[in-house]
């Protein structure tokens, strides 16, 4: 995508009005899908008295269409000719004598890789009644290369609210001025000079004024080519009717001529291409002590265990580090109060467990009873590393938030269901003082079996039912830090869902490995740019954000119609997330600069945050503890923030060494928050329990979306146009999926056949 941002100012008289409508720093946003020349433009905060009357002026932002139009052989669009720094002067004249001047200054590409423009309007336009719609016929503009001038007669039809239609016309003249290079002789890459006169053909035109949001929108498809009475000649390379292999490049020639050339890493005649096995080449492509692995169109040199990458695809023997944590040769506090984290080489880090404070070498118990965490009608008992809340005589409940007559909850807080918290469970004993074999948490509505030491038996936790616990000597877990149970095997039937160019693809998973040969299309969403994808494991529904609508929608994995969820009050919805426990939908809007929440049907919508946000992008949830995490693309200070789902306890979690944190994912099983950064070109993780940050992989290309499942991370990459698998423990990429239709992949998530039960394990950091 190519984006343009700017401001609109000026004075415009409407119809016979004697007082102008003032425009002051109104936002203008535009983007172009470069591979098909389709441009989208939106101007915000346009008063209702002016908005309908601006509908015929598609080229107000349509200069983006000329700048990045689809190029026919031998012709160049505006950006290819003059770049992104130029001035534009436009005169629009209607048959009734109305005249409007448009002045635009294009200031080049900013640090966000957006084209910047300032726009000024001055004059009078014919009045269109509120509710009137405009249909604009396809048209052509003739561009002459001196300064660049163009002219066009526009025809459009106005449909009044009564249904009456009226044809209208106006004349459009523009001049584009730019500073050319004095040494440029006008020759293209093939040595030929670019034509002095070119024709821009514009069709599939859409205009609309959104009264509720005071937004005017334009969309159009653009092609630049020769002066002709008919549509531009279509080379098979542009129409897709070329017959080249999927692993070949179509190179257009004159007229309808073209050639097919196999991509790098493949051989053949272009119509049929075969993978080249570089591992069989002589001399070997991989150096000493390295292992060559052939891939589709490429190869990879890996180092075996005990070796590290060296220069020129070689491997050098690794000097084994000394893990003082595993050997027990460290000065951290005892394991009941602290943990030792091996950080590489011979280094380690000491950190106190939850419920203790200190530097990790000396940890002291935190008296949570001093913090007033229990209910007003409960008594608090401090324990080592935790605490217990017990209702006073005459009251009943869990000791934290419930009493005999709890006040009714209203508004947004009533959405949130109570969640179990580690260290807040009171063990249940039998008459002889031993642990009961079956333990139940009243707040979490969960039961499980325990062994004689009070430790949970893996795989026995159930919701709302009592498991069969045969051994009567088994006892429940004690209050305090939860010991690590065995890792629960991932459920069968999981799949990756990712968005790509008007459709959503699905890749089945075998364990946590991609079954690429079974990839299929889940949904066709034509003419839409889907940014983020989320999944509801309860109803088996996929949710996504769409910036072309803009809208947030959902559909069932088993098929059926697309269901709109949020269609108003959006400008550029980015990240979406679903909390399957509270049945809530969360999203960010990078133009409104908000973090918002609603129920899953879009009702009871509420803005959680609208301050200290510059460009919020991805968002994820922690259903176990009811937390939100989101990333802000503030170039002056990128950050990752967290808060409770009700908007309380907002905190900046990560702010150092960030660039463009695109992808974000949270694994509730390990409590790991991971992100993919297109600025630093790293994938990193944060352990929420230990408060430890570590790098997983570096040197990635341009990651966008990120998802986690089992021991793997999966990210989409714009430059590789691929879905990439990363082994989180081994800290290396292990697999790659290249879609048959190569285009930029966007959001990615994991769809599972059942919901996560909330059991926590310790991640391998």
XYZ file of C-alpha atoms in Angstrom:
765
model
C 0.000 0.000 0.000
C 1.058 3.595 -0.702
C -0.386 6.133 1.751
C -0.865 9.925 1.629
C -1.703 12.193 4.584
C -2.340 15.920 4.803
C -4.536 18.846 5.824
C -7.292 20.737 3.965
C -7.950 24.480 4.479
C -9.957 27.158 2.690
C -13.301 28.877 2.105
C -16.043 27.454 -0.125
C -19.356 29.140 -0.977
C -22.224 26.717 -1.649
C -24.876 27.652 -4.225
C -26.094 31.245 -3.747
C -24.910 31.474 -0.126
C -23.287 34.764 0.901
C -21.326 33.163 3.752
C -18.586 30.615 3.014
C -18.036 27.280 4.729
C -14.658 27.384 6.488
C -12.253 24.426 6.372
C -9.475 24.460 8.970
C -6.875 21.679 9.137
C -9.327 18.956 8.073
C -7.573 15.573 7.789
C -7.054 14.104 4.309
C -6.016 10.441 4.107
C -5.472 8.410 0.953
C -3.939 5.097 -0.040
C -3.368 3.224 -3.311
C -3.230 -0.534 -3.944
C -0.226 -0.198 -6.241
C -0.499 -3.478 -8.165
C -3.945 -2.605 -9.574
C -3.894 1.228 -9.487
C -6.971 1.592 -7.252
C -6.977 4.738 -5.073
C -9.037 5.500 -1.949
C -9.432 9.032 -0.490
C -11.184 10.328 2.653
C -11.551 13.869 4.065
C -12.831 14.182 7.637
C -14.894 16.787 9.533
C -16.603 18.127 6.385
C -19.759 20.062 7.475
C -23.108 18.755 6.255
C -23.701 22.065 4.460
C -20.713 21.424 2.180
C -20.191 17.636 2.095
C -22.854 16.634 -0.473
C -21.702 19.391 -2.854
C -18.087 18.120 -2.875
C -19.077 14.670 -4.169
C -18.361 15.444 -7.880
C -14.732 16.479 -7.089
C -13.144 13.006 -7.131
C -9.787 14.371 -8.274
C -9.500 16.397 -5.089
C -7.459 13.455 -3.837
C -7.415 11.499 -7.068
C -4.004 12.913 -7.935
C -2.826 9.870 -5.972
C -4.438 7.817 -8.717
C -2.346 9.609 -11.369
C 0.808 9.405 -9.255
C 0.528 5.616 -8.803
C -1.622 4.598 -11.807
C -1.108 1.179 -13.387
C 1.488 1.760 -16.145
C 0.976 0.493 -19.675
C 4.131 -0.476 -21.651
C 6.220 2.584 -22.542
C 4.263 4.965 -20.272
C 4.980 6.266 -16.786
C 2.742 7.365 -13.934
C 3.278 10.587 -12.031
C 5.579 9.193 -9.358
C 7.797 7.531 -11.989
C 8.049 10.859 -13.852
C 8.577 13.443 -11.124
C 8.680 11.759 -7.698
C 6.795 13.056 -4.662
C 7.719 16.782 -4.565
C 5.547 18.980 -6.799
C 2.807 21.652 -6.865
C -0.671 21.314 -8.347
C -3.010 24.147 -9.436
C -6.576 23.240 -10.518
C -9.446 25.322 -11.917
C -12.958 23.803 -11.979
C -15.705 25.637 -13.910
C -19.418 24.690 -13.977
C -21.985 25.743 -16.564
C -23.754 27.993 -14.043
C -20.648 30.136 -13.593
C -19.460 28.536 -10.366
C -15.671 28.342 -10.136
C -13.397 26.595 -7.622
C -9.596 26.846 -7.290
C -7.628 23.983 -5.753
C -3.979 24.427 -4.736
C -1.936 21.482 -3.474
C 1.691 21.287 -2.316
C 3.215 17.790 -2.240
C 6.181 17.680 0.143
C 7.666 14.235 -0.470
C 7.832 11.115 1.701
C 8.004 11.449 5.501
C 9.652 9.106 8.010
C 6.477 6.980 8.093
C 6.855 6.427 4.307
C 3.692 8.487 3.721
C 3.363 11.116 0.974
C 2.609 14.536 2.569
C 0.256 17.112 0.996
C -1.352 20.415 1.982
C -4.577 21.424 0.173
C -6.323 24.801 -0.160
C -9.842 25.364 -1.596
C -11.207 28.771 -2.645
C -14.369 29.539 -4.624
C -17.979 28.469 -5.162
C -19.607 25.112 -5.989
C -23.176 24.238 -7.094
C -25.362 23.167 -4.184
C -26.482 19.547 -3.858
C -29.355 18.755 -1.507
C -28.709 16.677 1.637
C -29.157 13.008 0.806
C -28.333 13.494 -2.884
C -25.991 10.928 -4.420
C -23.604 11.334 -7.355
C -22.685 8.828 -10.069
C -19.616 9.725 -12.144
C -18.996 8.169 -15.535
C -15.578 6.797 -16.466
C -13.402 9.560 -17.902
C -9.991 10.289 -19.395
C -7.489 13.070 -18.675
C -4.813 14.109 -21.155
C -1.410 14.881 -19.560
C 1.240 16.918 -21.433
C 4.817 16.867 -20.114
C 6.282 20.408 -19.893
C 5.277 21.565 -16.609
C 2.602 18.848 -16.608
C -0.822 20.011 -17.752
C -4.039 18.077 -18.165
C -7.630 18.814 -19.043
C -10.903 16.941 -18.872
C -14.635 17.408 -19.314
C -16.479 15.568 -16.581
C -20.003 14.196 -16.772
C -21.880 13.061 -13.692
C -25.446 12.321 -12.641
C -27.060 13.671 -9.467
C -29.833 11.565 -7.919
C -32.014 13.637 -5.582
C -33.658 12.162 -2.455
C -36.946 12.127 -4.388
C -35.408 9.783 -6.991
C -35.192 12.432 -9.725
C -31.923 12.361 -11.725
C -30.130 15.352 -13.262
C -27.116 15.196 -15.602
C -24.332 17.715 -14.848
C -20.946 18.628 -16.346
C -17.928 20.730 -15.479
C -14.555 21.522 -17.048
C -11.358 20.594 -15.228
C -7.914 22.083 -15.975
C -4.795 21.498 -13.934
C -1.095 22.330 -14.014
C 1.523 20.334 -12.123
C 4.862 22.102 -11.543
C 8.036 20.339 -10.451
C 11.808 20.764 -10.351
C 13.267 18.396 -12.930
C 16.819 17.093 -12.980
C 18.904 19.180 -15.467
C 20.769 16.028 -16.581
C 17.615 13.952 -17.221
C 17.218 13.386 -20.972
C 13.778 11.784 -20.502
C 14.897 8.285 -21.462
C 13.418 5.234 -19.751
C 15.279 2.094 -18.640
C 14.972 0.599 -22.143
C 16.557 3.710 -23.727
C 13.346 5.061 -25.252
C 12.022 8.508 -24.454
C 8.749 8.733 -22.523
C 5.849 10.112 -24.618
C 5.190 13.841 -24.134
C 1.427 13.246 -24.099
C -0.231 10.528 -22.032
C -3.811 9.634 -21.203
C -5.048 8.769 -17.704
C -8.113 6.511 -17.810
C -10.263 6.482 -14.669
C -13.166 4.066 -14.063
C -14.976 2.151 -11.289
C -15.598 5.491 -9.571
C -17.310 5.568 -6.178
C -18.240 8.701 -4.175
C -20.167 9.072 -0.912
C -20.751 11.640 1.823
C -21.183 10.043 5.265
C -23.480 12.446 7.111
C -23.170 10.740 10.494
C -19.356 10.842 10.572
C -18.965 13.964 8.358
C -16.633 12.074 6.011
C -16.443 12.343 2.235
C -15.006 9.304 0.450
C -13.761 8.727 -3.098
C -12.492 5.544 -4.784
C -11.359 4.973 -8.380
C -9.205 2.735 -10.611
C -6.452 4.422 -12.669
C -4.386 3.428 -15.726
C -1.866 5.555 -17.665
C -1.279 4.878 -21.344
C -1.572 6.148 -24.905
C -4.037 8.595 -26.457
C -6.777 6.402 -27.881
C -10.517 6.458 -28.230
C -10.951 3.099 -26.560
C -9.620 1.642 -23.315
C -5.821 1.160 -22.992
C -4.413 -1.944 -24.639
C -4.017 -4.705 -22.057
C -0.848 -6.764 -22.156
C -1.359 -10.335 -20.835
C 1.121 -9.512 -18.053
C -1.392 -6.958 -16.736
C -4.517 -9.088 -17.198
C -3.035 -12.318 -15.794
C -3.823 -14.267 -18.990
C -0.181 -15.072 -19.752
C 0.199 -18.758 -18.832
C 3.513 -18.252 -17.040
C 4.393 -20.668 -14.248
C 3.550 -19.610 -10.690
C 7.290 -19.487 -10.047
C 7.993 -17.286 -13.074
C 7.906 -13.551 -13.830
C 5.894 -12.184 -16.767
C 7.859 -9.473 -18.621
C 5.754 -7.347 -20.975
C 6.952 -6.215 -24.380
C 5.441 -4.118 -27.177
C 1.700 -4.437 -27.671
C 0.583 -7.893 -26.628
C 4.078 -9.399 -26.622
C 5.480 -10.868 -23.416
C 8.003 -13.391 -22.149
C 8.029 -15.741 -19.161
C 11.227 -16.033 -17.105
C 11.653 -18.411 -14.196
C 12.320 -16.726 -10.865
C 15.689 -16.974 -9.141
C 16.084 -20.462 -7.725
C 14.068 -22.103 -10.515
C 14.910 -23.323 -14.026
C 12.783 -23.983 -17.090
C 11.221 -22.225 -20.060
C 9.098 -19.865 -17.953
C 5.847 -21.678 -18.613
C 7.083 -24.648 -16.601
C 9.640 -24.009 -13.848
C 11.449 -26.511 -11.644
C 13.130 -25.903 -8.327
C 16.940 -25.810 -8.498
C 18.574 -27.953 -5.798
C 21.417 -25.636 -4.807
C 22.639 -28.230 -2.291
C 23.889 -30.386 -5.216
C 25.891 -27.527 -6.730
C 29.667 -27.655 -7.098
C 31.455 -26.070 -5.356
C 29.111 -26.431 -2.335
C 27.067 -23.350 -1.481
C 27.352 -24.045 2.263
C 30.707 -23.915 4.001
C 32.588 -26.130 6.407
C 30.602 -27.948 9.136
C 27.251 -26.579 7.886
C 24.232 -28.539 6.647
C 22.555 -27.508 3.378
C 18.750 -27.736 3.177
C 17.070 -27.177 -0.180
C 13.917 -25.018 -0.238
C 11.514 -23.942 -2.950
C 13.472 -21.369 -4.945
C 16.222 -21.098 -2.353
C 18.346 -22.966 0.167
C 19.383 -22.669 3.788
C 22.669 -23.357 5.556
C 22.143 -24.611 9.122
C 24.639 -25.302 11.853
C 24.301 -28.597 13.758
C 24.090 -28.731 17.538
C 27.283 -27.484 19.121
C 28.117 -25.067 16.277
C 27.409 -21.374 15.649
C 27.084 -19.472 12.318
C 30.344 -18.025 11.000
C 31.363 -16.116 7.869
C 30.420 -17.201 4.324
C 27.805 -19.809 5.350
C 30.285 -21.674 7.555
C 29.882 -22.937 11.128
C 32.282 -22.694 14.045
C 32.287 -24.893 17.126
C 30.390 -23.362 20.014
C 32.099 -22.855 23.333
C 29.636 -24.391 25.748
C 28.290 -21.870 28.274
C 28.203 -22.527 31.990
C 24.626 -22.552 33.299
C 25.110 -21.596 36.941
C 21.327 -21.749 37.472
C 21.093 -25.423 36.529
C 24.267 -26.271 38.419
C 23.014 -24.491 41.529
C 26.130 -22.277 41.703
C 24.419 -18.891 42.047
C 23.657 -16.360 44.766
C 19.906 -15.968 44.148
C 17.541 -16.308 47.111
C 16.062 -19.753 47.845
C 13.772 -21.258 45.195
C 10.663 -20.661 47.369
C 11.244 -16.898 47.032
C 13.245 -16.327 43.813
C 14.151 -17.793 40.438
C 17.469 -17.872 38.588
C 17.355 -17.070 34.837
C 20.251 -18.192 32.633
C 20.931 -15.378 30.110
C 23.775 -16.896 28.068
C 27.499 -17.355 28.401
C 28.094 -17.553 32.133
C 25.592 -14.839 33.055
C 22.345 -15.178 34.961
C 19.632 -12.980 36.427
C 17.907 -13.271 39.808
C 14.280 -12.184 40.200
C 11.814 -12.472 43.060
C 8.694 -14.589 42.647
C 5.242 -12.935 42.671
C 4.376 -12.026 46.241
C 7.973 -11.070 47.125
C 10.025 -7.878 46.707
C 13.783 -7.436 46.396
C 16.717 -7.643 44.014
C 16.402 -11.406 43.527
C 19.316 -12.130 45.822
C 17.334 -11.072 48.880
C 13.525 -11.327 48.585
C 11.079 -10.334 51.302
C 7.427 -11.260 51.568
C 4.906 -8.606 50.466
C 2.116 -8.055 52.993
C -0.813 -7.863 50.555
C -3.168 -7.273 53.488
C -1.740 -3.749 53.769
C -2.958 -3.058 50.215
C -6.651 -3.628 50.969
C -7.190 -6.349 48.380
C -9.939 -8.204 50.277
C -13.632 -7.309 50.406
C -14.731 -4.843 53.096
C -16.640 -7.646 54.848
C -13.692 -10.070 54.775
C -10.600 -10.685 56.918
C -7.154 -10.819 55.259
C -4.505 -13.384 56.311
C -0.993 -12.796 54.948
C 0.987 -15.895 53.888
C 4.482 -16.349 52.471
C 4.280 -15.087 48.893
C 0.503 -14.763 48.932
C -2.556 -14.038 51.095
C -6.024 -15.412 51.918
C -9.339 -13.536 52.129
C -12.019 -15.052 54.400
C -15.564 -13.665 54.831
C -16.522 -12.387 58.272
C -19.220 -14.249 60.265
C -22.657 -13.575 58.774
C -21.293 -13.139 55.241
C -20.602 -15.565 52.432
C -18.672 -15.308 49.179
C -15.124 -15.633 47.862
C -13.687 -12.964 50.165
C -12.608 -10.725 47.297
C -15.597 -9.159 45.577
C -18.771 -10.949 46.714
C -20.884 -10.666 49.873
C -24.410 -11.763 50.842
C -25.988 -8.834 48.992
C -23.579 -7.747 46.316
C -24.683 -4.503 44.587
C -25.851 -5.028 40.986
C -23.251 -4.232 38.344
C -24.178 -1.857 35.541
C -22.616 -0.597 32.342
C -19.310 -1.806 30.957
C -18.069 -3.468 34.184
C -20.969 -5.943 34.051
C -19.334 -7.482 30.948
C -16.379 -8.889 32.862
C -16.558 -12.297 34.505
C -14.378 -13.019 37.582
C -11.113 -14.753 36.793
C -9.075 -17.060 39.052
C -5.826 -15.586 40.384
C -2.712 -17.539 41.275
C -2.233 -17.838 45.049
C -5.821 -16.881 45.987
C -7.247 -20.382 46.540
C -7.979 -21.797 50.052
C -7.328 -25.584 50.168
C -10.150 -27.923 51.216
C -9.378 -30.666 53.761
C -11.232 -33.788 54.918
C -12.123 -34.766 58.517
C -8.677 -36.253 59.091
C -6.824 -33.103 58.024
C -5.692 -34.474 54.635
C -6.318 -32.758 51.326
C -9.609 -33.645 49.639
C -8.910 -35.509 46.344
C -11.290 -33.225 44.408
C -10.766 -29.474 44.734
C -13.026 -26.727 43.309
C -12.510 -22.957 42.949
C -15.931 -21.272 43.517
C -15.039 -18.050 41.683
C -13.515 -19.677 38.613
C -16.155 -22.457 38.429
C -13.361 -25.000 37.917
C -12.503 -28.330 39.630
C -9.411 -30.555 39.526
C -7.701 -33.550 41.134
C -4.641 -33.263 43.383
C -1.945 -35.656 44.620
C -1.042 -36.284 48.309
C 1.208 -33.190 48.337
C -1.626 -30.921 47.170
C -0.251 -30.524 43.635
C -2.642 -30.513 40.672
C -2.825 -33.704 38.587
C -2.230 -32.626 34.949
C -5.205 -33.002 32.596
C -7.887 -33.218 35.328
C -9.069 -29.586 35.394
C -12.704 -29.232 34.258
C -15.246 -26.399 34.059
C -18.570 -26.639 35.928
C -18.217 -30.449 36.439
C -16.503 -32.658 39.047
C -13.692 -34.916 37.732
C -13.484 -38.491 39.002
C -10.543 -38.554 41.469
C -10.014 -42.184 42.587
C -7.047 -41.894 44.979
C -8.584 -40.735 48.288
C -5.161 -39.676 49.589
C -4.863 -36.919 46.983
C -4.933 -33.327 48.265
C -5.433 -29.831 46.693
C -2.782 -27.214 45.889
C -1.547 -24.992 48.687
C -1.748 -21.201 48.577
C 1.317 -19.677 46.961
C 3.135 -19.938 43.627
C 1.733 -22.677 41.394
C 4.325 -25.369 40.520
C 4.783 -26.147 36.855
C 2.594 -29.045 35.635
C 3.443 -31.134 32.596
C 2.826 -29.378 29.315
C -0.673 -30.180 28.036
C -0.553 -31.495 24.417
C -1.976 -29.077 21.879
C -5.488 -29.923 20.706
C -5.930 -31.475 17.232
C -7.757 -29.607 14.517
C -6.032 -26.231 14.945
C -5.318 -24.062 11.916
C -3.689 -20.771 10.975
C -5.917 -18.050 9.495
C -4.287 -15.162 7.616
C -5.545 -12.338 5.391
C -4.216 -11.655 1.922
C -5.489 -9.434 -0.922
C -9.273 -9.799 -0.739
C -9.407 -13.227 0.854
C -8.659 -15.189 4.014
C -6.542 -18.353 3.811
C -6.308 -21.285 6.249
C -3.361 -23.624 6.902
C -4.093 -26.780 8.977
C -1.616 -27.531 11.781
C -0.220 -30.933 12.680
C 0.718 -30.318 16.305
C 2.328 -26.907 15.861
C 3.707 -27.541 12.337
C 2.119 -26.214 9.140
C 0.533 -28.706 6.705
C 1.163 -26.435 3.731
C -0.130 -28.906 1.136
C -3.651 -28.638 2.651
C -3.849 -24.829 2.472
C -7.214 -23.537 1.215
C -9.267 -20.344 0.989
C -11.662 -19.816 3.907
C -13.354 -16.574 2.783
C -13.430 -14.424 -0.341
C -13.657 -10.713 0.593
C -13.193 -8.879 -2.743
C -12.209 -5.183 -2.898
C -11.383 -5.180 0.827
C -8.099 -4.650 2.665
C -8.244 -6.809 5.803
C -5.704 -5.655 8.412
C -6.184 -7.779 11.551
C -7.764 -11.181 12.278
C -9.059 -12.595 15.604
C -10.852 -15.820 16.585
C -13.640 -16.675 19.056
C -13.096 -20.257 20.259
C -16.590 -20.456 21.820
C -18.730 -19.738 18.745
C -15.996 -20.757 16.226
C -16.214 -17.328 14.560
C -13.445 -15.321 12.870
C -13.436 -11.511 13.258
C -11.509 -9.031 11.109
C -10.931 -5.289 10.584
C -11.287 -3.736 7.130
C -9.930 -0.222 6.384
C -11.731 0.109 3.032
C -15.219 0.020 4.620
C -14.168 0.847 7.175
C -15.775 -1.945 9.196
C -15.308 -4.816 11.631
C -17.016 -8.039 10.507
C -17.256 -11.715 11.403
C -18.071 -15.076 9.812
C -18.355 -18.691 10.924
C -15.559 -21.164 10.235
C -18.206 -23.607 9.029
C -19.393 -21.192 6.322
C -22.270 -18.769 5.910
C -22.711 -15.074 5.284
C -20.370 -12.303 6.381
C -21.944 -10.538 9.387
C -21.184 -6.807 9.936
C -20.378 -6.015 13.591
C -19.199 -2.368 13.626
C -19.887 -0.222 10.542
C -20.127 3.347 11.896
C -17.818 5.582 13.877
C -14.688 3.989 12.390
C -11.926 5.656 10.386
C -9.028 3.194 10.245
C -9.649 0.100 12.412
C -6.374 -1.763 12.905
C -6.030 -4.457 15.596
C -8.965 -6.600 16.786
C -9.090 -9.047 19.724
C -11.776 -11.292 21.257
C -12.054 -12.208 24.953
C -13.900 -15.539 24.945
C -14.447 -15.390 28.730
C -16.243 -12.025 28.966
C -17.605 -12.273 25.368
C -16.113 -8.889 24.438
C -14.579 -7.411 21.282
C -11.660 -4.960 21.528
C -10.112 -2.892 18.714
C -7.797 0.040 17.939
C -8.395 2.876 15.442
C -5.203 4.542 14.169
C -7.006 7.646 12.831
C -9.339 8.176 15.788
C -6.423 7.288 18.117
C -8.626 5.137 20.354
C -8.818 1.763 22.075
C -12.467 0.641 22.154
C -14.647 -2.246 23.389
C -18.102 -3.646 22.697
C -20.023 -6.854 23.058
C -19.475 -9.382 20.270
C -22.544 -8.151 18.368
C -21.245 -4.547 18.400
C -23.666 -3.335 21.092
C -22.749 -1.387 24.262
C -19.770 0.200 22.515
C -17.397 2.134 24.769
C -14.109 4.058 24.325
C -11.557 2.758 26.832
C -8.699 5.123 25.919
C -8.445 8.221 23.699
C -5.455 10.001 25.270
C -1.668 9.525 24.906
C -2.216 7.542 21.689
C -0.560 8.496 18.388
C -0.922 5.470 16.093
C -2.326 2.435 17.949
C -2.012 -0.759 15.907
C -2.147 -4.415 17.173
C -4.110 -5.439 20.285
C -4.377 -8.785 22.148
C -6.045 -10.044 25.332
C -5.111 -12.240 28.297
C -8.394 -14.059 29.105
C -6.933 -15.688 32.228
C -6.245 -12.445 34.085
C -8.490 -10.028 32.159
C -5.669 -7.885 30.716
C -5.249 -5.953 27.444
C -1.988 -5.366 25.544
C -1.581 -3.020 22.555
C 1.247 -1.380 20.580
C 1.484 2.305 19.582
C 3.413 3.221 16.416
C 4.482 6.627 17.794
C 7.689 7.282 15.836
C 8.893 9.677 18.548
C 8.288 7.073 21.243
C 6.930 3.652 20.196
C 5.563 1.668 23.109
C 3.625 -1.400 24.207
C 0.983 -0.743 26.867
C -1.234 -2.858 29.123
C -4.378 -2.296 31.176
C -7.227 -4.177 32.774
C -10.164 -4.835 30.440
C -12.293 -2.286 32.324
C -9.731 0.454 31.545
C -8.053 0.537 34.957
C -4.331 0.236 35.769
C -3.051 1.453 32.380
C 0.742 1.019 32.243
C 3.546 1.343 29.670
C 5.080 -2.148 29.554
C 7.860 -1.745 26.935
C 9.259 1.519 25.550
C 12.984 0.951 24.920
C 14.542 -0.442 21.727
C 11.287 -0.453 19.728
C 10.816 0.648 16.112
C 7.600 -0.384 14.380
C 5.916 -3.017 16.601
C 3.515 -4.479 14.023
C 2.517 -7.922 15.265
C 1.478 -8.769 18.826
C 0.449 -12.113 20.361
C -0.191 -13.411 23.887
C 0.086 -17.070 24.906
C -2.197 -17.623 27.947
C -0.571 -20.989 28.669
C 2.953 -19.599 29.189
C 1.959 -15.964 29.904
C 4.362 -14.823 27.152
C 3.694 -11.568 25.283
C 5.578 -11.557 21.963
C 5.887 -8.919 19.243
C 7.313 -8.608 15.722
C 9.057 -5.283 15.013
C 9.500 -4.134 11.389
C 11.767 -1.293 12.569
C 14.297 -3.260 14.632
C 13.665 -6.363 12.458
C 13.365 -8.562 15.540
C 10.860 -10.896 17.172
C 10.945 -10.568 20.965
C 9.015 -11.889 23.986
C 8.180 -10.627 27.481
C 7.488 -12.993 30.377
C 4.621 -11.320 32.250
C 5.273 -13.331 35.423
C 9.070 -12.999 35.594
C 9.195 -9.570 33.907
C 12.021 -10.771 31.638
C 12.474 -9.669 28.008
C 14.404 -11.696 25.456
C 15.083 -11.739 21.724
C 13.773 -14.769 19.819
C 15.070 -14.046 16.288
C 16.666 -11.066 14.529
C 17.264 -10.036 10.928
C 13.671 -10.626 9.815
C 12.525 -8.676 6.739
C 9.225 -6.769 7.274
C 6.952 -8.653 9.699
C 3.286 -7.603 9.933
C 1.066 -10.082 11.834
C 2.091 -12.492 14.612
C 0.438 -15.539 16.231
C 1.567 -18.206 18.719
C 0.656 -21.870 19.124
C 2.404 -24.652 21.015
C 6.136 -23.991 20.951
C 6.046 -21.964 17.722
C 5.478 -18.390 16.631
C 4.038 -17.643 13.161
C 4.502 -14.263 11.453
C 3.503 -12.795 8.089
C 6.202 -10.936 6.154
C 5.469 -8.245 3.543
C 8.814 -8.435 1.750
C 9.034 -12.224 1.652
C 5.253 -12.397 0.983
C 5.208 -15.450 3.214
C 4.057 -17.020 6.487
C 7.138 -17.929 8.547
C 7.430 -20.409 11.462
C 9.777 -19.640 14.380
C 10.727 -22.215 17.015
C 10.541 -20.127 20.186
C 12.866 -22.358 22.229
C 15.458 -22.978 19.495
C 15.309 -19.269 18.519
C 15.373 -19.913 14.777
C 13.091 -20.056 11.758
C 12.042 -23.605 10.888
C 9.551 -23.341 8.011
C 8.053 -20.978 5.432
C 4.804 -20.981 3.430
C 4.689 -19.069 0.129
C 1.076 -18.526 -1.054
C 0.365 -19.407 -4.666
C -0.845 -15.851 -5.292
C 2.059 -13.693 -4.158
C 0.967 -10.489 -2.420
C 1.461 -8.918 0.983
C -0.075 -11.012 3.810
C -1.644 -9.071 6.692
C -3.119 -10.275 10.012
C -2.748 -13.850 11.276
C -4.325 -15.835 14.134
C -4.838 -19.430 15.292
C -8.273 -21.109 15.220
C -8.677 -23.966 17.716
C -11.455 -26.501 18.235
C -11.676 -25.788 21.959
C -10.899 -22.915 24.321
C -7.848 -22.697 26.554
C -8.761 -23.894 30.042
C -6.617 -21.378 31.916
C -3.867 -23.716 33.255
C -0.550 -21.864 33.500
C 2.851 -23.364 32.662
C 6.343 -21.938 32.982
C 7.874 -20.790 29.645
C 11.402 -21.773 28.697
C 13.199 -18.440 28.950
